[in-house]
Amino acid sequence: MPELPEVETVKRGLESAIVGAVISKVTLRRRNLRAPFPENFEKLLAGQKITKIARRAKYLLFHFDSDVVLIAHLGMTGRFSVVVKGKKEELETHDHVVFDFSDGRKLVYNDTRRFGVMDICDKSEVATHKLLENLAPEPLGEEFTVNYLEKALSKRETPIKPTIMEQKIVVGVGNIYASEALFMAGISPLKPANTIGKKIPLLISCIHDVLNAAIKAGGSTISDFADVSGDSGYFQHSFHVYGRAGKLCSKCGNPIISIRQAGRATFYCEKCQK
DNA sequence: CTCCTGTCCTGCCGGC
DNA sequence: TGCCGGCAGGACAGGA
């Protein structure tokens, strides 16, 4: 379930832990996640030194000194753990990939539901990689402006909530933070996307606020950074509506309700969100 | 182009 | 007690 803040937290943790490390061996314990691993996955990465770790949307980008880039998505349940030398010698059921480092440490990728994906490409091909080329602007980046969002929503008559979860509109806003941002902005999740008009600047600032607060919370409350996954890494203590059906709205005291939109649960307050 | 549905996967939880 | 259905959900494929 990692959304952008959780992926950003993982990225920062990995950055401080394994940049500079050299991969001595790669072991795939199965040949696919959501998609097959590329041919020669192990050979392409063996012997490579990690030079940089970046993030685009919910993708982690591991850069290596040979100009090869590993693109990784955590899907729903993906989790990276850095294992210190001598610890946790036995692997667990859903440990699908093991990167051994020359210093004796290991990076283990565990993914129960296998919605994650990994691929490798050349540094020069990252921007045009199939997984990345059609992604919308980053929600915390400079391109995510009022003008941009007005234009992006102008022809969209579908409800705003599933629309802001689309990676072609803005990346990184998943089911949880979509509900939270709309609550903060006082916008009904049912409102057609092209009718939120004057509330666009407010929605943008609420998306900024909820993501920034979650990143901040991730950085300060998650001690085992790399184990961020699913519920453990979430900004859950601060949810106003997500998962709170039947509980009382923190603003007005009315019960929070749960509906389904595009096959996903949406939580909101009918009184505060119009 | 927009929009909608189905699909992938495992674990958990409620109902009977 | 065990089985079964439904749900969780990111993001793509494919069809209308």
CSV table of C-alpha atoms (C1' of nucleotides) in Angstrom, one decimal:
chain,number,residue,atom,x,y,z
A,1,MET,CA,0.0,0.0,0.0
A,2,PRO,CA,2.8,2.4,-0.1
A,3,GLU,CA,1.9,5.8,-1.6
A,4,LEU,CA,4.3,8.5,-2.4
A,5,PRO,CA,5.3,9.5,1.2
A,6,GLU,CA,6.1,5.9,2.0
A,7,VAL,CA,8.1,5.4,-1.1
A,8,GLU,CA,10.0,8.7,-0.4
A,9,THR,CA,10.7,7.4,3.1
A,10,VAL,CA,12.1,4.2,1.7
A,11,LYS,CA,14.1,6.1,-0.8
A,12,ARG,CA,15.7,8.2,1.9
A,13,GLY,CA,16.5,5.3,4.0
A,14,LEU,CA,18.0,3.3,1.2
A,15,GLU,CA,20.0,6.3,0.2
A,16,SER,CA,21.7,6.6,3.5
A,17,ALA,CA,22.2,2.9,3.8
A,18,ILE,CA,23.4,1.5,0.5
A,19,VAL,CA,24.7,4.2,-1.8
A,20,GLY,CA,28.3,3.2,-2.5
A,21,ALA,CA,27.6,-0.4,-1.8
A,22,VAL,CA,28.7,-2.9,-4.5
A,23,ILE,CA,26.5,-5.8,-5.4
A,24,SER,CA,28.4,-9.1,-5.4
A,25,LYS,CA,25.5,-11.4,-6.3
A,26,VAL,CA,21.8,-11.3,-7.2
A,27,THR,CA,19.4,-14.1,-6.5
A,28,LEU,CA,16.0,-14.3,-7.9
A,29,ARG,CA,13.8,-16.8,-6.0
A,30,ARG,CA,11.2,-16.7,-8.7
A,31,ARG,CA,11.2,-15.3,-12.2
A,32,ASN,CA,8.3,-12.8,-11.9
A,33,LEU,CA,6.4,-10.4,-9.8
A,34,ARG,CA,3.5,-8.6,-11.5
A,35,ALA,CA,5.6,-8.9,-14.6
A,36,PRO,CA,8.6,-11.1,-15.4
A,37,PHE,CA,12.1,-9.9,-14.4
A,38,PRO,CA,14.1,-9.0,-17.4
A,39,GLU,CA,16.4,-11.6,-18.9
A,40,ASN,CA,19.9,-11.5,-17.4
A,41,PHE,CA,18.6,-9.5,-14.4
A,42,GLU,CA,21.2,-11.1,-12.1
A,43,LYS,CA,24.1,-10.7,-14.6
A,44,LEU,CA,23.3,-7.0,-15.3
A,45,LEU,CA,23.5,-6.1,-11.7
A,46,ALA,CA,26.3,-8.3,-10.4
A,47,GLY,CA,29.4,-6.3,-9.7
A,48,GLN,CA,27.7,-3.0,-10.0
A,49,LYS,CA,28.1,-0.1,-7.5
A,50,ILE,CA,25.1,1.8,-6.4
A,51,THR,CA,25.7,5.5,-7.1
A,52,LYS,CA,22.4,7.1,-6.5
A,53,ILE,CA,18.8,6.3,-5.5
A,54,ALA,CA,16.0,8.4,-6.9
A,55,ARG,CA,12.2,8.4,-6.9
A,56,ARG,CA,9.7,9.1,-9.7
A,57,ALA,CA,6.1,8.8,-8.7
A,58,LYS,CA,6.0,5.5,-6.7
A,59,TYR,CA,9.0,4.1,-8.5
A,60,LEU,CA,12.4,3.7,-6.9
A,61,LEU,CA,15.3,4.2,-9.3
A,62,PHE,CA,18.6,2.6,-8.4
A,63,HIS,CA,21.5,4.1,-10.4
A,64,PHE,CA,24.7,2.1,-10.9
A,65,ASP,CA,28.1,3.1,-12.0
A,66,SER,CA,27.7,1.4,-15.4
A,67,ASP,CA,24.8,3.7,-16.2
A,68,VAL,CA,22.4,0.9,-15.7
A,69,VAL,CA,19.2,1.8,-13.7
A,70,LEU,CA,17.0,-0.6,-11.8
A,71,ILE,CA,13.4,0.5,-11.7
A,72,ALA,CA,11.4,-0.9,-8.8
A,73,HIS,CA,7.8,-0.5,-7.8
A,74,LEU,CA,6.6,-1.8,-4.4
A,75,GLY,CA,3.1,-2.5,-5.5
A,76,MET,CA,0.9,-3.1,-2.5
A,77,THR,CA,3.1,-5.1,-0.2
A,78,GLY,CA,6.7,-4.7,-1.5
A,79,ARG,CA,9.3,-4.1,1.2
A,80,PHE,CA,13.1,-3.6,1.1
A,81,SER,CA,15.2,-4.7,4.1
A,82,VAL,CA,18.9,-4.1,4.6
A,83,VAL,CA,20.2,-7.1,6.5
A,84,VAL,CA,23.4,-6.6,8.5
A,85,LYS,CA,26.1,-9.3,8.1
A,86,GLY,CA,25.4,-12.4,10.1
A,87,LYS,CA,21.7,-11.5,10.8
A,88,LYS,CA,18.6,-13.2,9.4
A,89,GLU,CA,20.3,-15.9,7.4
A,90,GLU,CA,17.1,-17.7,6.6
A,91,LEU,CA,14.8,-16.2,4.1
A,92,GLU,CA,11.1,-15.9,4.5
A,93,THR,CA,8.3,-17.1,2.3
A,94,HIS,CA,7.9,-14.0,0.2
A,95,ASP,CA,11.5,-12.9,0.0
A,96,HIS,CA,11.7,-12.9,-3.8
A,97,VAL,CA,15.0,-11.0,-4.5
A,98,VAL,CA,18.3,-11.0,-2.6
A,99,PHE,CA,21.1,-8.6,-3.4
A,100,ASP,CA,24.3,-9.6,-1.7
A,101,PHE,CA,26.8,-6.8,-1.1
A,102,SER,CA,30.6,-7.1,-1.1
A,103,ASP,CA,30.6,-5.8,2.5
A,104,GLY,CA,28.6,-8.8,3.7
A,105,ARG,CA,25.3,-7.0,4.0
A,106,LYS,CA,22.2,-7.9,2.0
A,107,LEU,CA,19.2,-6.1,0.5
A,108,VAL,CA,16.2,-8.3,0.6
A,109,TYR,CA,13.0,-7.6,-1.4
A,110,ASN,CA,9.9,-9.2,0.1
A,111,ASP,CA,6.5,-8.8,-1.6
A,112,THR,CA,3.6,-11.0,-0.3
A,113,ARG,CA,1.1,-10.1,-3.0
A,114,ARG,CA,3.6,-9.6,-5.8
A,115,PHE,CA,2.0,-6.5,-7.2
A,116,GLY,CA,5.5,-5.0,-7.4
A,117,VAL,CA,7.6,-4.9,-10.5
A,118,MET,CA,11.3,-4.6,-11.4
A,119,ASP,CA,12.9,-3.7,-14.6
A,120,ILE,CA,16.4,-2.6,-15.8
A,121,CYS,CA,17.2,-0.1,-18.5
A,122,ASP,CA,20.0,2.2,-19.5
A,123,LYS,CA,20.2,5.6,-17.8
A,124,SER,CA,19.5,7.3,-21.1
A,125,GLU,CA,16.2,5.3,-21.5
A,126,VAL,CA,14.7,6.1,-18.1
A,127,ALA,CA,12.5,9.0,-19.2
A,128,THR,CA,11.1,7.0,-22.1
A,129,HIS,CA,10.8,3.7,-20.3
A,130,LYS,CA,7.3,2.2,-20.8
A,131,LEU,CA,6.6,2.4,-17.0
A,132,LEU,CA,7.6,6.0,-16.7
A,133,GLU,CA,7.0,7.9,-19.9
A,134,ASN,CA,3.3,8.6,-19.4
A,135,LEU,CA,3.5,9.8,-15.8
A,136,ALA,CA,2.0,13.1,-14.8
A,137,PRO,CA,3.9,15.7,-12.8
A,138,GLU,CA,5.0,15.1,-9.2
A,139,PRO,CA,2.5,16.5,-6.7
A,140,LEU,CA,5.3,18.2,-4.8
A,141,GLY,CA,7.1,19.4,-7.9
A,142,GLU,CA,7.0,22.7,-9.7
A,143,GLU,CA,4.9,21.5,-12.6
A,144,PHE,CA,1.9,20.7,-10.5
A,145,THR,CA,0.4,24.2,-10.7
A,146,VAL,CA,-3.2,25.6,-10.7
A,147,ASN,CA,-3.0,26.1,-14.5
A,148,TYR,CA,-1.8,22.6,-15.1
A,149,LEU,CA,-4.5,21.0,-12.9
A,150,GLU,CA,-7.3,23.2,-14.4
A,151,LYS,CA,-6.3,22.0,-17.8
A,152,ALA,CA,-5.9,18.4,-16.8
A,153,LEU,CA,-9.3,18.3,-15.2
A,154,SER,CA,-11.2,20.4,-17.7
A,155,LYS,CA,-12.6,17.6,-19.7
A,156,ARG,CA,-13.0,15.1,-17.0
A,157,GLU,CA,-16.5,14.5,-15.9
A,158,THR,CA,-15.7,11.5,-13.6
A,159,PRO,CA,-15.8,12.1,-9.9
A,160,ILE,CA,-12.8,14.0,-8.5
A,161,LYS,CA,-11.6,11.3,-6.1
A,162,PRO,CA,-10.7,8.5,-8.6
A,163,THR,CA,-9.5,11.2,-11.0
A,164,ILE,CA,-6.8,12.5,-8.7
A,165,MET,CA,-5.6,8.9,-8.2
A,166,GLU,CA,-4.9,8.6,-11.9
A,167,GLN,CA,-1.2,8.6,-12.8
A,168,LYS,CA,-1.9,10.7,-15.9
A,169,ILE,CA,-3.3,13.6,-13.8
A,170,VAL,CA,-0.9,13.6,-10.9
A,171,VAL,CA,1.3,10.8,-9.6
A,172,GLY,CA,1.7,9.3,-6.1
A,173,VAL,CA,-1.7,10.1,-4.7
A,174,GLY,CA,-3.3,6.7,-3.8
A,175,ASN,CA,-6.5,5.7,-2.2
A,176,ILE,CA,-5.7,6.9,1.3
A,177,TYR,CA,-4.3,10.3,0.6
A,178,ALA,CA,-6.9,11.0,-2.1
A,179,SER,CA,-9.6,10.7,0.6
A,180,GLU,CA,-7.6,12.7,3.1
A,181,ALA,CA,-6.8,15.5,0.7
A,182,LEU,CA,-10.4,15.9,-0.3
A,183,PHE,CA,-11.5,16.0,3.3
A,184,MET,CA,-9.0,18.7,4.1
A,185,ALA,CA,-10.2,20.7,1.1
A,186,GLY,CA,-13.9,20.2,1.8
A,187,ILE,CA,-14.6,18.8,-1.6
A,188,SER,CA,-17.0,15.9,-2.1
A,189,PRO,CA,-15.3,12.9,-3.7
A,190,LEU,CA,-18.4,12.6,-5.9
A,191,LYS,CA,-18.1,16.0,-7.5
A,192,PRO,CA,-17.2,15.8,-11.2
A,193,ALA,CA,-13.6,16.6,-11.6
A,194,ASN,CA,-14.2,19.5,-14.1
A,195,THR,CA,-16.5,21.3,-11.6
A,196,ILE,CA,-14.3,21.9,-8.7
A,197,GLY,CA,-13.2,25.2,-10.3
A,198,LYS,CA,-12.2,27.8,-7.7
A,199,LYS,CA,-11.2,25.1,-5.2
A,200,ILE,CA,-8.3,23.9,-7.4
A,201,PRO,CA,-5.7,26.0,-5.5
A,202,LEU,CA,-7.0,24.7,-2.2
A,203,LEU,CA,-6.9,21.1,-3.4
A,204,ILE,CA,-3.4,21.5,-4.5
A,205,SER,CA,-2.3,23.0,-1.2
A,206,CYS,CA,-4.2,20.2,0.7
A,207,ILE,CA,-2.4,17.6,-1.4
A,208,HIS,CA,0.9,19.3,-0.6
A,209,ASP,CA,0.1,19.4,3.1
A,210,VAL,CA,-1.1,15.9,3.5
A,211,LEU,CA,1.9,14.4,1.6
A,212,ASN,CA,4.5,16.6,3.3
A,213,ALA,CA,3.1,15.8,6.7
A,214,ALA,CA,3.2,12.1,5.9
A,215,ILE,CA,6.7,12.3,4.7
A,216,LYS,CA,7.7,14.2,7.8
A,217,ALA,CA,5.9,11.6,10.0
A,218,GLY,CA,7.6,8.8,8.1
A,219,GLY,CA,11.0,10.2,8.6
A,220,SER,CA,10.5,10.8,12.3
A,221,THR,CA,8.5,7.7,13.3
A,222,ILE,CA,9.7,4.9,11.3
A,223,SER,CA,12.8,3.6,12.9
A,224,ASP,CA,13.3,0.6,10.5
A,225,PHE,CA,13.0,2.8,7.4
A,226,ALA,CA,13.4,0.0,4.9
A,227,ASP,CA,10.6,-2.0,6.3
A,228,VAL,CA,8.1,0.6,5.4
A,229,SER,CA,5.2,-1.3,3.8
A,230,GLY,CA,1.5,-1.7,4.2
A,231,ASP,CA,0.1,-0.4,7.4
A,232,SER,CA,3.4,-0.2,9.3
A,233,GLY,CA,4.7,2.7,7.4
A,234,TYR,CA,1.6,4.8,7.2
A,235,PHE,CA,0.8,8.2,8.4
A,236,GLN,CA,-2.2,6.4,10.0
A,237,HIS,CA,-2.3,8.2,13.3
A,238,SER,CA,-3.4,11.3,11.5
A,239,PHE,CA,-6.1,10.0,9.2
A,240,HIS,CA,-9.2,12.1,9.4
A,241,VAL,CA,-11.5,10.0,7.2
A,242,TYR,CA,-9.6,7.0,5.8
A,243,GLY,CA,-10.8,3.7,7.5
A,244,ARG,CA,-13.0,5.7,9.8
A,245,ALA,CA,-16.5,4.7,8.6
A,246,GLY,CA,-19.0,5.3,11.4
A,247,LYS,CA,-16.7,7.3,13.5
A,248,LEU,CA,-17.3,11.0,14.0
A,249,CYS,CA,-16.0,13.7,11.8
A,250,SER,CA,-13.3,15.7,13.5
A,251,LYS,CA,-14.7,18.9,12.2
A,252,CYS,CA,-18.5,18.6,12.6
A,253,GLY,CA,-19.2,15.5,14.5
A,254,ASN,CA,-21.3,13.8,11.8
A,255,PRO,CA,-20.5,10.1,11.1
A,256,ILE,CA,-17.9,9.5,8.4
A,257,ILE,CA,-19.3,7.4,5.6
A,258,SER,CA,-17.8,4.9,3.3
A,259,ILE,CA,-18.8,4.4,-0.4
A,260,ARG,CA,-17.3,2.6,-3.4
A,261,GLN,CA,-15.9,4.5,-6.4
A,262,ALA,CA,-14.3,2.7,-9.3
A,263,GLY,CA,-14.0,-0.4,-7.2
A,264,ARG,CA,-12.2,1.4,-4.4
A,265,ALA,CA,-13.3,2.4,-0.9
A,266,THR,CA,-13.8,6.2,-0.4
A,267,PHE,CA,-14.3,7.8,3.0
A,268,TYR,CA,-15.8,11.2,3.5
A,269,CYS,CA,-18.0,13.5,5.5
A,270,GLU,CA,-21.2,14.5,3.7
A,271,LYS,CA,-21.6,17.6,5.8
A,272,CYS,CA,-18.1,19.0,5.4
A,273,GLN,CA,-17.5,18.0,1.8
A,274,LYS,CA,-19.7,19.5,-0.9
B,1,DC,C1',-9.7,11.2,-26.1
B,2,DT,C1',-12.6,9.6,-22.0
B,3,DC,C1',-14.3,6.1,-19.3
B,4,DC,C1',-15.2,1.5,-17.4
B,5,DT,C1',-14.2,-3.2,-16.1
B,6,DG,C1',-11.3,-7.0,-15.4
B,7,DT,C1',-6.9,-8.7,-13.8
B,8,DC,C1',-2.9,-9.8,-11.1
B,9,DC,C1',-1.9,-11.9,-5.8
B,10,DT,C1',-2.2,-13.4,-0.8
B,11,DG,C1',-4.0,-12.9,3.7
B,12,DC,C1',-7.4,-11.7,6.7
B,13,DC,C1',-12.0,-11.4,8.4
B,14,DG,C1',-16.9,-12.2,8.8
B,15,DG,C1',-20.8,-15.3,8.1
B,16,DC,C1',-22.7,-19.7,8.3
C,1,DT,C1',-14.2,-26.1,13.3
C,2,DG,C1',-13.6,-25.2,8.4
C,3,DC,C1',-14.9,-23.3,4.2
C,4,DC,C1',-16.1,-19.6,1.2
C,5,DG,C1',-16.9,-15.0,-0.4
C,6,DG,C1',-15.4,-10.5,-0.2
C,7,DC,C1',-12.1,-7.1,0.4
C,8,DA,C1',-7.7,-4.8,0.4
C,9,DG,C1',-5.4,-2.0,-3.6
C,10,DG,C1',-1.6,0.2,-7.8
C,11,DA,C1',-1.7,0.3,-12.3
C,12,DC,C1',-2.2,-1.7,-16.7
C,13,DA,C1',-4.8,-3.9,-20.7
C,14,DG,C1',-8.5,-3.9,-23.5
C,15,DG,C1',-12.9,-2.6,-25.1
C,16,DA,C1',-16.9,0.7,-25.7
